[in-house]
Coordinates of C-alpha atoms in Angstrom, one line a residue:
X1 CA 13.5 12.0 5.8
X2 CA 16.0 9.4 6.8
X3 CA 16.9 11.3 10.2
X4 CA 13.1 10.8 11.4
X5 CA 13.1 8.3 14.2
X6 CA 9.5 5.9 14.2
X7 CA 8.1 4.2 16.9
X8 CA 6.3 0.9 16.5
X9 CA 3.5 -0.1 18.7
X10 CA 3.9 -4.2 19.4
X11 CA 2.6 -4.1 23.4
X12 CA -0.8 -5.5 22.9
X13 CA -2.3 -8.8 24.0
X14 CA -3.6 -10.3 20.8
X15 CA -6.8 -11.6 22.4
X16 CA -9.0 -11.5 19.6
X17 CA -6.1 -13.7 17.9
X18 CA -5.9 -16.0 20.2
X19 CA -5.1 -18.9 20.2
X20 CA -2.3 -18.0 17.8
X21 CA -1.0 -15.7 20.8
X22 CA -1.2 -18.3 23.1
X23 CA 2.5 -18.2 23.3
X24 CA 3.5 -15.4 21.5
X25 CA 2.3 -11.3 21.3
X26 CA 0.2 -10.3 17.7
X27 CA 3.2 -8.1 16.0
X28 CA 5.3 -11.6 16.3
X29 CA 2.9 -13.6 14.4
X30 CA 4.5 -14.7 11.6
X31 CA 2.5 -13.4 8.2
X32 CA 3.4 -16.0 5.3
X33 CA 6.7 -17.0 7.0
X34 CA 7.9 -13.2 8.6
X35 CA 6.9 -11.7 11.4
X36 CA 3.9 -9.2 10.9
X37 CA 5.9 -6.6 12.6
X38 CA 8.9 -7.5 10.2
X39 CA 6.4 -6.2 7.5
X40 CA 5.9 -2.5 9.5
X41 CA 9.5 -2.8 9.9
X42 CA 10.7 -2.7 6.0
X43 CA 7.7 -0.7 5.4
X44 CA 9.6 1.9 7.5
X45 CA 13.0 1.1 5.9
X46 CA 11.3 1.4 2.4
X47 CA 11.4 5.2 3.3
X48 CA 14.4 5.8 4.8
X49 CA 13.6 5.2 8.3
X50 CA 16.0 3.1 10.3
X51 CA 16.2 4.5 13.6
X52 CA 13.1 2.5 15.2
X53 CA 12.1 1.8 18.7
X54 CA 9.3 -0.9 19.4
X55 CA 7.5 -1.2 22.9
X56 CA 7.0 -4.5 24.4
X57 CA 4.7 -5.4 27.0
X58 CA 3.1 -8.9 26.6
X59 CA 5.4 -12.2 25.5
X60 CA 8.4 -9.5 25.0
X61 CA 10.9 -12.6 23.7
X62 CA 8.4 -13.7 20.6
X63 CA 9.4 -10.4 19.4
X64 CA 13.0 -10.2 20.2
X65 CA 13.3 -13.5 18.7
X66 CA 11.0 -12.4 16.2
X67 CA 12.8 -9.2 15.2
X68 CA 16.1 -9.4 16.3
X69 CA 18.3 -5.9 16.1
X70 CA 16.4 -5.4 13.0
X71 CA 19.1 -5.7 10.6
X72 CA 17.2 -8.5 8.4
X73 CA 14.3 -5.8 7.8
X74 CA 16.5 -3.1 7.2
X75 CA 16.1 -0.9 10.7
X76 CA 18.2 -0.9 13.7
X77 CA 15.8 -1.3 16.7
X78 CA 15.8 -0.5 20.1
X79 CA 13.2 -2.2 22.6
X80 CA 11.2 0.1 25.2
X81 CA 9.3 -2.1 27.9
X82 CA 6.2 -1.4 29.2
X83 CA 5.6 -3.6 32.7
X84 CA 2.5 -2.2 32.6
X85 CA 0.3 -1.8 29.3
X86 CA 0.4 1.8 28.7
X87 CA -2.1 3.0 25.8
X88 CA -0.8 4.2 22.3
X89 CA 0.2 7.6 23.4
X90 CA 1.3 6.4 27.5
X91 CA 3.8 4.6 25.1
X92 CA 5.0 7.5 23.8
X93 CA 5.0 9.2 27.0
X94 CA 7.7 6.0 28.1
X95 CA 9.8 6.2 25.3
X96 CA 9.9 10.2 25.5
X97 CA 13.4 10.6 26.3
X98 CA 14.3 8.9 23.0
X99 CA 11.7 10.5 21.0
X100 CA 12.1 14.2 22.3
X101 CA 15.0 15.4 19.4
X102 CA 12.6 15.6 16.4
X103 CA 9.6 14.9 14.8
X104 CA 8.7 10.9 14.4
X105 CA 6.5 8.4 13.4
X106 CA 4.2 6.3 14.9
X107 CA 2.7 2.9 13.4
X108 CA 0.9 0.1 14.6
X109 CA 2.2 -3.3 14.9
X110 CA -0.7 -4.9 13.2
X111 CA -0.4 -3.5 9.8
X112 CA 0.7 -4.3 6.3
X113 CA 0.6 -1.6 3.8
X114 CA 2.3 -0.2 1.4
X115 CA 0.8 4.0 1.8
X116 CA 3.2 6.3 0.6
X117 CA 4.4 8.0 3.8
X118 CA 6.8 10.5 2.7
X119 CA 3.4 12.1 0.7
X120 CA 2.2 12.1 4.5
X121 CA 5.3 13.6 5.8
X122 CA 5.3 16.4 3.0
X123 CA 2.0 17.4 3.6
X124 CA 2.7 17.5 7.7
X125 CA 5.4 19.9 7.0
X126 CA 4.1 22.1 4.2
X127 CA 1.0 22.4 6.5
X128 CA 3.1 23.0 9.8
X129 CA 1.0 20.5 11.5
X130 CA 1.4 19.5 15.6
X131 CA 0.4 15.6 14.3
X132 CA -0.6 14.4 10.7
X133 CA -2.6 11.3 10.7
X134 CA -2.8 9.2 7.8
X135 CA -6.4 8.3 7.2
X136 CA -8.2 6.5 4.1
X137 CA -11.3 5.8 2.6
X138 CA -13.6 3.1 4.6
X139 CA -14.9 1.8 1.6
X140 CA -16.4 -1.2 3.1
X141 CA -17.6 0.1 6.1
X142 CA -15.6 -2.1 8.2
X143 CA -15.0 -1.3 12.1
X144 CA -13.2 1.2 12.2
X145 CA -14.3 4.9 13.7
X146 CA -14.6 8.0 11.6
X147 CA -12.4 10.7 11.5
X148 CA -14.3 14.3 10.4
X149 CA -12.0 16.8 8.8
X150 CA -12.5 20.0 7.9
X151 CA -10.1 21.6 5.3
X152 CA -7.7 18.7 6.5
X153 CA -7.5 19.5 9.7
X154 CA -9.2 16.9 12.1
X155 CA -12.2 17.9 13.8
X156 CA -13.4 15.0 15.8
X157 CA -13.3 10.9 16.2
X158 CA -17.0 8.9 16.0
X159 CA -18.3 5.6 16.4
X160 CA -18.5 3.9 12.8
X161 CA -20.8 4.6 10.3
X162 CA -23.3 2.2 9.0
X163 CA -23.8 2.3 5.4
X164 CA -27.0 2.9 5.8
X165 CA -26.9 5.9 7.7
X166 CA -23.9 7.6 5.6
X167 CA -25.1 10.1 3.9
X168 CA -21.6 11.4 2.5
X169 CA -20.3 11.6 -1.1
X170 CA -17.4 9.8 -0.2
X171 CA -16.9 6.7 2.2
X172 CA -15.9 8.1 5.6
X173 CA -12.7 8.5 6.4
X174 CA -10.9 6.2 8.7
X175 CA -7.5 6.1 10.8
X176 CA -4.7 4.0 9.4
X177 CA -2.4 3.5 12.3
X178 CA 0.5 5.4 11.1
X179 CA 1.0 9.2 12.4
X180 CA 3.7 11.8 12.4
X181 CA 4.1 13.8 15.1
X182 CA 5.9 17.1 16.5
X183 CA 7.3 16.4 20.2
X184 CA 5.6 19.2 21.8
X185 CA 2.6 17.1 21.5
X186 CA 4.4 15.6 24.5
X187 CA 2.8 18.5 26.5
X188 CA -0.4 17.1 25.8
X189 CA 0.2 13.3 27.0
X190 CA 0.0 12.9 30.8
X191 CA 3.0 11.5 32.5
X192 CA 3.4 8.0 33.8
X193 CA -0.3 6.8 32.9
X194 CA -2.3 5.0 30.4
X195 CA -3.5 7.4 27.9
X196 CA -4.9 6.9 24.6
X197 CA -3.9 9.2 21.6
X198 CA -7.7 9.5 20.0
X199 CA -9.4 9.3 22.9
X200 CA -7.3 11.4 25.4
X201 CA -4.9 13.2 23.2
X202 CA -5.5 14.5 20.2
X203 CA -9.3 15.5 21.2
X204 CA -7.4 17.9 23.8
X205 CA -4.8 19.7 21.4
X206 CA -7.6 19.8 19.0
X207 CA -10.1 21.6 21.6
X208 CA -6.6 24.2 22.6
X209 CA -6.7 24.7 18.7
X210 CA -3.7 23.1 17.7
X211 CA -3.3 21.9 14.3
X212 CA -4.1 18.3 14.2
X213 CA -4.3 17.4 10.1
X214 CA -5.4 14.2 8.2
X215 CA -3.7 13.1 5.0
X216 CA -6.1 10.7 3.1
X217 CA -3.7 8.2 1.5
X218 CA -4.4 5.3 -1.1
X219 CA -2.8 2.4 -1.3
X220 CA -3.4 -1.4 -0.1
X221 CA -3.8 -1.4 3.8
X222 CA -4.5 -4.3 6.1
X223 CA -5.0 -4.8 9.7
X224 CA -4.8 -7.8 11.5
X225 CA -6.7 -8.2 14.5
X226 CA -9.2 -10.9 14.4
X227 CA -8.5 -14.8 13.0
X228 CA -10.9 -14.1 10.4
X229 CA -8.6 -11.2 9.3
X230 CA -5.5 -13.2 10.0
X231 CA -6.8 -15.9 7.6
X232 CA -7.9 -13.8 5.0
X233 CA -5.3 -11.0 4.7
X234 CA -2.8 -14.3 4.4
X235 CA -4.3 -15.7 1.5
X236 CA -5.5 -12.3 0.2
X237 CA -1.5 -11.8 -0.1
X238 CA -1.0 -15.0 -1.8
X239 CA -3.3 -14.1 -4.6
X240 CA -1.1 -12.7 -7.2
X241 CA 1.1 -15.6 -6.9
X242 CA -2.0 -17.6 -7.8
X243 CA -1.2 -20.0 -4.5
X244 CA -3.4 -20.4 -1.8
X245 CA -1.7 -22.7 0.5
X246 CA 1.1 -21.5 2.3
X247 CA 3.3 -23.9 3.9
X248 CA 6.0 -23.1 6.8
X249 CA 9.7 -24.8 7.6
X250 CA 9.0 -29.0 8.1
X251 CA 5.4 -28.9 7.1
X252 CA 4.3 -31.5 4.4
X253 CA 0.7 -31.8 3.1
X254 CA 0.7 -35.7 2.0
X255 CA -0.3 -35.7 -1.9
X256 CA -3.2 -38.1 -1.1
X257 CA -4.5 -35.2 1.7
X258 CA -7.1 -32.5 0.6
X259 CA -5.7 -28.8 1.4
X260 CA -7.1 -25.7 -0.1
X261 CA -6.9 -21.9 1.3
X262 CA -5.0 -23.2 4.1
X263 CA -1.9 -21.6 6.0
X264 CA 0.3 -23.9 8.0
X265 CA 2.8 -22.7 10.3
X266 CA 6.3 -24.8 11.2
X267 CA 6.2 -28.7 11.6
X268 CA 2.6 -29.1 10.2
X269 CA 1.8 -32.6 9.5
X270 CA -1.4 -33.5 7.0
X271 CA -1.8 -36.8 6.7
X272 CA -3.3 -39.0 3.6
X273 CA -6.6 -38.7 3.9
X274 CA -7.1 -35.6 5.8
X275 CA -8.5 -32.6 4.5
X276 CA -8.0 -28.7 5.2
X277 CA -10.1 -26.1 4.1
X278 CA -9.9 -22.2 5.0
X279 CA -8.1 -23.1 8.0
X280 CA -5.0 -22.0 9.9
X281 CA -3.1 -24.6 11.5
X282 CA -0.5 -23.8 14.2
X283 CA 3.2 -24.9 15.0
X284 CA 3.6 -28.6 15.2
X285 CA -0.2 -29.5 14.4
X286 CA -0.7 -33.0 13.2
X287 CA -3.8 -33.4 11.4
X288 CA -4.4 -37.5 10.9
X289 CA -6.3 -39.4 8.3
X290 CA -10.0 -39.0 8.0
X291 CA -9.8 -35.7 9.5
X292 CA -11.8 -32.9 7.9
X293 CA -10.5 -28.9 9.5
X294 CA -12.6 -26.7 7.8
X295 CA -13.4 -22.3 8.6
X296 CA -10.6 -23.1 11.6
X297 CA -7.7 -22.4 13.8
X298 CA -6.0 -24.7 14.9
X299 CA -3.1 -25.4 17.8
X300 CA -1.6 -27.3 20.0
X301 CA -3.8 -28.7 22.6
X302 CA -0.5 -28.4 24.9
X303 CA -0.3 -24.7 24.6
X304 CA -3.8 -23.9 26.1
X305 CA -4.2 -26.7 28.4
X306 CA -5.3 -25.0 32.3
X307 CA -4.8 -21.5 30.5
X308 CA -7.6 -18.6 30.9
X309 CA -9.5 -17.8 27.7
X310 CA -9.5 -14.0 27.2
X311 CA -12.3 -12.1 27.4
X312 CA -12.3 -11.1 23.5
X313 CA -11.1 -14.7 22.4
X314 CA -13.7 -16.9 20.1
X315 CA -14.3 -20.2 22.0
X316 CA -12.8 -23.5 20.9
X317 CA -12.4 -27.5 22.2
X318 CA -9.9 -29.5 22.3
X319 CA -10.2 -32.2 20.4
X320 CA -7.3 -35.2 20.5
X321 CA -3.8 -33.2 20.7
X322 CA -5.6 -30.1 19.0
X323 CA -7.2 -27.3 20.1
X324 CA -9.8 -26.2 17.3
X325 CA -11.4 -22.7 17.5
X326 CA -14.2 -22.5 14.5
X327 CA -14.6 -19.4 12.7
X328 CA -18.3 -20.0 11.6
X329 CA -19.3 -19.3 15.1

């Protein structure tokens, strides 16, 4: 498997993550000290995969200096930029040239897992498949559409499931993010354009009958999109180390401060008397005596000063030289 070239997707804003991504794009976020993408990166590597391009789009440098040539993680990487967000599959269609020569794999930025892809790759080649996408069981019911397959081949993408209304056996099944794909599906993404695999793509080669499987997978999987996520994936990770603070290069937590389920980036200062509780605190935050940060992000007041709010970003205020976005909103 170790000539398959993979493709990771890192273009996209972040908004829901912001204000993390104030000043840096989601895959360069740094997950307990690496960079999230670092994390799909030596997932790759894990099986054999080193040739792997990324695509870039928003704050390109936080994942240059994030990622580097890849050698740290295992992969050699190549950058694609997009100067205009593309879509997961008009990302394909601008890296095509280096992507043409065999089949490949796709992942998203966002994820840390540890699936067993050459089970997924198998299965796409045993089953002579145009795409295989690696889907698992929604257990939760979390927000994540449904895929429907019939004797593994995929049959159509729908809006989520309530539990309430799922009438199945099984949880429905959901897409992971991580695909393997044929290049001729190339003849199925338009040129030049946004395009979105499940919404533009795959629906099309699946109505011209082309063999579009799903390989349900096991295995831990998480997705980072949202603060709430970002908080709780962090500490989820910490568990079997029985820790629940996480501190980054220069941070100190003073022994007469309060900190508990708490992740603090680079130069993090808590003071005596200060207390931190489920909380994320940014690069350089300073959190003074007689403080309480509790169910919060916090940054920087400098980084989001005179700066838009996205559209999909949870509100916050600025209080002192911090900007403090609540997550019990």
């Amino acid at each position: 498997m170790s000539s398959m070239k993979a493709m990771i997707l890192a273009a996209g804003f972040g908004e829901r993550l912001w204000p993390l991504t104030a000043d840096r794009t989601k895959p360069a976020l740094p997950v307990l000290g690496k960079p999230l993408v670092g994390y799909v990166a030596e997932y790759l590597a894990r099986f054999g995969i080193s040739d792997v391009l990324v695509n870039l789009h928003h704050e390109p440098d936080s994942v240059r200096r994030a990622l580097g040539h890849g050698e740290q993680f295992g992969v050699h990487l190549e950058y694609v930029h997009e100067p205009v967000i593309l879509g997961t599959s008009g990302a394909l269609d601008n890296a095509r040239t280096l992507l043409e020569d065999g089949p490949f794999v796709v992942v998203n930025g966002k994820l840390i897992t540890d699936i067993d892809l050459n089970a997924a790759v198998a299965e796409h080649r045993q089953r002579n498949a145009l795409a295989t996408l690696v889907l698992r069981r929604n257990e939760n019911f979390e927000r994540f559409s449904f895929v429907e397959l019939r004797d593994g081949l995929v049959q159509r993408f729908a809006g989520m499931p309530s539990r309430d209304s799922w009438s199945g056996n099984e949880a429905p099944l959901m897409f992971t993010g991580i695909h393997i794909i044929e290049p001729r599906l190339f003849e199925y993404i338009p040129r030049g354009v946004f395009s979105d695999s499940v919404i533009d793509v795959y629906p099309q080669a699946i109505a011209k009958g082309e063999r579009i499987i799903g390989h349900v997978a096991e295995g831990t999987w998480y997705e980072l999109s949202t603060l709430q996520r970002y908080l709780d994936i962090s500490l989820a990770l910490m568990r079997p180390q029985g820790r629940d603070v996480y501190t980054g290069a220069n941070s100190s937590i003073d022994s007469q401060a309060d900190a508990r389920e708490a992740i603090l980036w680079d130069d993090v200062t808590v003071s005596a008397g200060a207390s931190v509780a489920r909380s994320v605190l940014g690069d350089g935050v300073s959190i003074k005596s007689g403080e309480s940060i509790q169910d919060a992000v916090v940054v920087r007041a400098e980084l989001i000063v005179g700066r838009k709010v996205p559209a999909k970003a949870l509100p916050g205020q600025i209080k002192g030289e911090n900007f403090v976005v609540s997550l019990s909103q």
